[in-house]
Structures are given as C-alpha cells and as structure tokens.
Short mmCIF file of C-alpha atoms in Angstrom, two decimals:
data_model
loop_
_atom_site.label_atom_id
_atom_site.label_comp_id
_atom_site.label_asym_id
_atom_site.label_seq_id
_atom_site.Cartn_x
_atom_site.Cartn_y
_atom_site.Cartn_z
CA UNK A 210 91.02 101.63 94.73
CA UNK A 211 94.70 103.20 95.42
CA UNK A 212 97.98 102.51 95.59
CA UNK A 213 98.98 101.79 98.85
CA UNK A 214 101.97 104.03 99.80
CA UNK A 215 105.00 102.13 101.41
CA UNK A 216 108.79 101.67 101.47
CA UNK A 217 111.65 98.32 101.16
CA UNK A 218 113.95 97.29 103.69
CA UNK A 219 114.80 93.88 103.30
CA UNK A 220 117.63 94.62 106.11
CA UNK A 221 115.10 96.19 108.63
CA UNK A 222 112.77 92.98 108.38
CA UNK A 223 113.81 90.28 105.94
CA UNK A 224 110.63 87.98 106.20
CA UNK A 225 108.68 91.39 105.96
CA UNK A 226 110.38 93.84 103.97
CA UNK A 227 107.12 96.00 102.75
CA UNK A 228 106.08 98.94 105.22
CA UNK A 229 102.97 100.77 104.80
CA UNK A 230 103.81 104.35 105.08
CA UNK A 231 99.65 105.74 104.83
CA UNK A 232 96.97 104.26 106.21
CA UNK A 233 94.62 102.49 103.27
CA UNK A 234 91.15 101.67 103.11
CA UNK A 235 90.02 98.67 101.34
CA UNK A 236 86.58 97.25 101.05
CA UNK A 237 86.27 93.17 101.59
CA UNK A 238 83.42 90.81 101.25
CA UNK A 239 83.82 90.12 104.60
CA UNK A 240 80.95 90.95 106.25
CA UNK A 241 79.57 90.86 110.05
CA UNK A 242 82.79 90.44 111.53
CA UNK A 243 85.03 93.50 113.70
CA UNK A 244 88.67 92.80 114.34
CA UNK A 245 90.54 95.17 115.45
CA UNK A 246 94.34 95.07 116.15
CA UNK A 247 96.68 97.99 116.26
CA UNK A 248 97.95 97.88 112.55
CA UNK A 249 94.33 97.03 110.94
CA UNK A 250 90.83 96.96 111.46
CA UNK A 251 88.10 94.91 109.81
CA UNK A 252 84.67 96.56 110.19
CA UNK A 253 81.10 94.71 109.92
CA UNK A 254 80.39 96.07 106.44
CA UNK A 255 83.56 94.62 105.24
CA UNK A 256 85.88 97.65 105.06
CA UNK A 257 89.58 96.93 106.10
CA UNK A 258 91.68 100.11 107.32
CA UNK A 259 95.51 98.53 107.37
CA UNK A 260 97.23 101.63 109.49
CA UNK A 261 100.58 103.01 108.99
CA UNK A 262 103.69 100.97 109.90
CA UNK A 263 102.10 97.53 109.06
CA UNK A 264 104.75 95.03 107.59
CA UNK A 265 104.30 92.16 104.71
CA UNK A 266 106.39 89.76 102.61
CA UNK A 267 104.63 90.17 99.37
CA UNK A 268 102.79 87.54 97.36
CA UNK A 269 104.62 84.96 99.47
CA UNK A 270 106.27 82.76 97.06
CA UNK A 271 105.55 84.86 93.83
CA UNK A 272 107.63 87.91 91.73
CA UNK A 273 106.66 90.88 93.94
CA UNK A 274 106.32 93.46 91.19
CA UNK A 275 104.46 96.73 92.29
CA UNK A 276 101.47 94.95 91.39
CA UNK A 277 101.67 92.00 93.82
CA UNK A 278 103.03 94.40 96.48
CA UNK A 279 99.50 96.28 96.55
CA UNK A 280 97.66 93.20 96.26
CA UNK A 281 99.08 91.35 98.83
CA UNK A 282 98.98 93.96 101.07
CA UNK A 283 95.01 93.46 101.87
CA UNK A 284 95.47 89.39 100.88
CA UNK A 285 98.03 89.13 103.47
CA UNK A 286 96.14 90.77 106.80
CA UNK A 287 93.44 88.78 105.87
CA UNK A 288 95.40 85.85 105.69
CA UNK A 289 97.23 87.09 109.19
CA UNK A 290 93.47 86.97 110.64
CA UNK A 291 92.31 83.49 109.43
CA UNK A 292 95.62 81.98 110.17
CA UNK A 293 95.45 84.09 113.55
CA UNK A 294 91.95 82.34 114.57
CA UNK A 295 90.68 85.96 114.57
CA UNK A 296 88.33 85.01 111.71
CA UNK A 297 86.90 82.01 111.02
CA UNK A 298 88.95 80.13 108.39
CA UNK A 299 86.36 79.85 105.24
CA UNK A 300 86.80 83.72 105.16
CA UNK A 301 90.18 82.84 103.55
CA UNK A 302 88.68 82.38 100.13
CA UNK A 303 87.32 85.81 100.53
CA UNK A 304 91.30 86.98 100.46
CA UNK A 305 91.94 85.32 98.13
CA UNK A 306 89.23 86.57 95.15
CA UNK A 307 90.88 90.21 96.86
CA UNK A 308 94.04 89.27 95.96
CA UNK A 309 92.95 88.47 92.32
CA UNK A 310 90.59 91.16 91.73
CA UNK A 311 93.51 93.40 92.87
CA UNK A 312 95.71 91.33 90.28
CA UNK A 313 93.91 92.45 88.07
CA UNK A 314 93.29 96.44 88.71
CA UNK A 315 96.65 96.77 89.47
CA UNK A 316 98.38 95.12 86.50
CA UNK A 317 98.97 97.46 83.46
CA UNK A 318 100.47 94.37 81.28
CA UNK A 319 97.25 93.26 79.64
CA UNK A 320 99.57 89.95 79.11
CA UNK A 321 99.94 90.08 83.33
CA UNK A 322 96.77 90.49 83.66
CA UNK A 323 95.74 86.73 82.07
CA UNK A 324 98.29 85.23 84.62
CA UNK A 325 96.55 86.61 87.85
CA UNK A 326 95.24 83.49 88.15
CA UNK A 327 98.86 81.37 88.35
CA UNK A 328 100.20 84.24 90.41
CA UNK A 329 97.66 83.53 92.77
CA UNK A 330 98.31 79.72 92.78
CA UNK A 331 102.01 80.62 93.50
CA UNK A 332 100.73 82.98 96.49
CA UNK A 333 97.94 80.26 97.70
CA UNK A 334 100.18 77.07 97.76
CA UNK A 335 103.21 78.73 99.46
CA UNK A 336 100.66 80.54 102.13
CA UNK A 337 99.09 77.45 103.02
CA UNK A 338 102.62 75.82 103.35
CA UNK A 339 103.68 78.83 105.85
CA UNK A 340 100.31 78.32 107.33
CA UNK A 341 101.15 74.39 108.47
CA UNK A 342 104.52 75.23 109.34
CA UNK A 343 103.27 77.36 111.70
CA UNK A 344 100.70 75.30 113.03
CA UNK A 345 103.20 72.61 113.85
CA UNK A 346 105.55 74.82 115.47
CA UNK A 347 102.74 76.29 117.56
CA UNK A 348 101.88 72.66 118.42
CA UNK A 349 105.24 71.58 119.02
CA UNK A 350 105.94 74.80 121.30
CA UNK A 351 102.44 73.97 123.40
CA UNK A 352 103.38 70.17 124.33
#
C-alpha cells in the first residue's frame, strides 16, 4: 500500500480541500460489483483506482493528520458510492474495516495506532450524520 500523492486548498474547495494529484490503486473487499465514474473505478475483484483530480474532506469529523488523509481517501469514495445508491448500502462496513486497516498501516505513533478504533468512531458518527442530512435535503428538494 502507498501514499496517495495530493495537495491542500481549503480556499479552492472548503468542504473538500484534499486533491489527489496520482492516480492510486487500492484493493477492497468489495467484490462482484463495477462502478465506474470519472474520478474512480471499482472493479469485480475489489480493486478501486481513485484517478487524478478527485477531491475529499478527510476523516470527516476527525484530526486529519497525514494518516487520516490517506485513509480516508479510499473510506470516503466508498462512502460517496453507498451514500450515492451506486452500491448497495451493507458494503459500507466494508469502508469502514478500509479505513481502519489503513489507520493502522499508515500511523507511525505506535500510541496512534491503539486509537484507530476512536478515530474511526469520530469518522463513522459524523459520516452517517452528513449521510441523513443529505437524505433529507434530497427529499425535501424532490417534494
């Protein structure tokens, strides 16, 4: 696994401020499934290409040191997919053991490390508050 190369602009995009600036290749437990959008893919055997120019917040809600940046990179297309109806929602949980796994390769601090598991909480809660906001305002917008 590598670092995924990018850049910070919290004046270009505020809610996004993370750019990828080199395509990455990840491999997911997501398996069976091919989306494919103009910033990412997601083949059948679970490999996730996230191209060049794709934009992120983060670990929503959490302290976006370099390790949460590269986790949340993968973590948050996959969360853009199940929260997209591309995927099938239950694929979330998939995202998330990414996000932690990541956590964890990612993190020199052995004493980091032990806390993937709140940082993820922080990232989780917040998400799923973002993702009923925006259900409501998609219902609210529709009638």
């Amino acid at each position: 696994m590598r670092w995924p190369t990018y850049d910070h602009d919290s004046e270009r995009n505020p809610e996004k401020p993370y750019r990828l600036l080199a395509d990455i290749v990840t491999h997911t437990s997501i398996i069976g499934l091919r989306v494919d959008t103009r910033f990412y893919t997601l083949f059948k055997d679970g490999r996730l290409l996230i191209r060049i120019g794709y934009e992120w917040d983060g670990g929503t809600g959490a302290i976006d040191d370099k390790a949460m940046v590269a986790a949340s990179l993968s973590h948050d297309v996959i969360c853009e997919m199940t929260n997209s109806d591309m995927i099938p929602y239950k694929w979330r949980k998939h995202g998330d053991w990414l996000l932690v796994n990541q956590l964890r390769v990612f993190t020199d601090s052995w004493l980091l490390r032990q806390w993937r598991w709140a940082r993820w909480l922080v990232v989780r809660v917040n998400s799923e508050v973002n993702r009923w906001v925006l259900k409501n305002k998609q219902k609210g917008n529709t009638g």
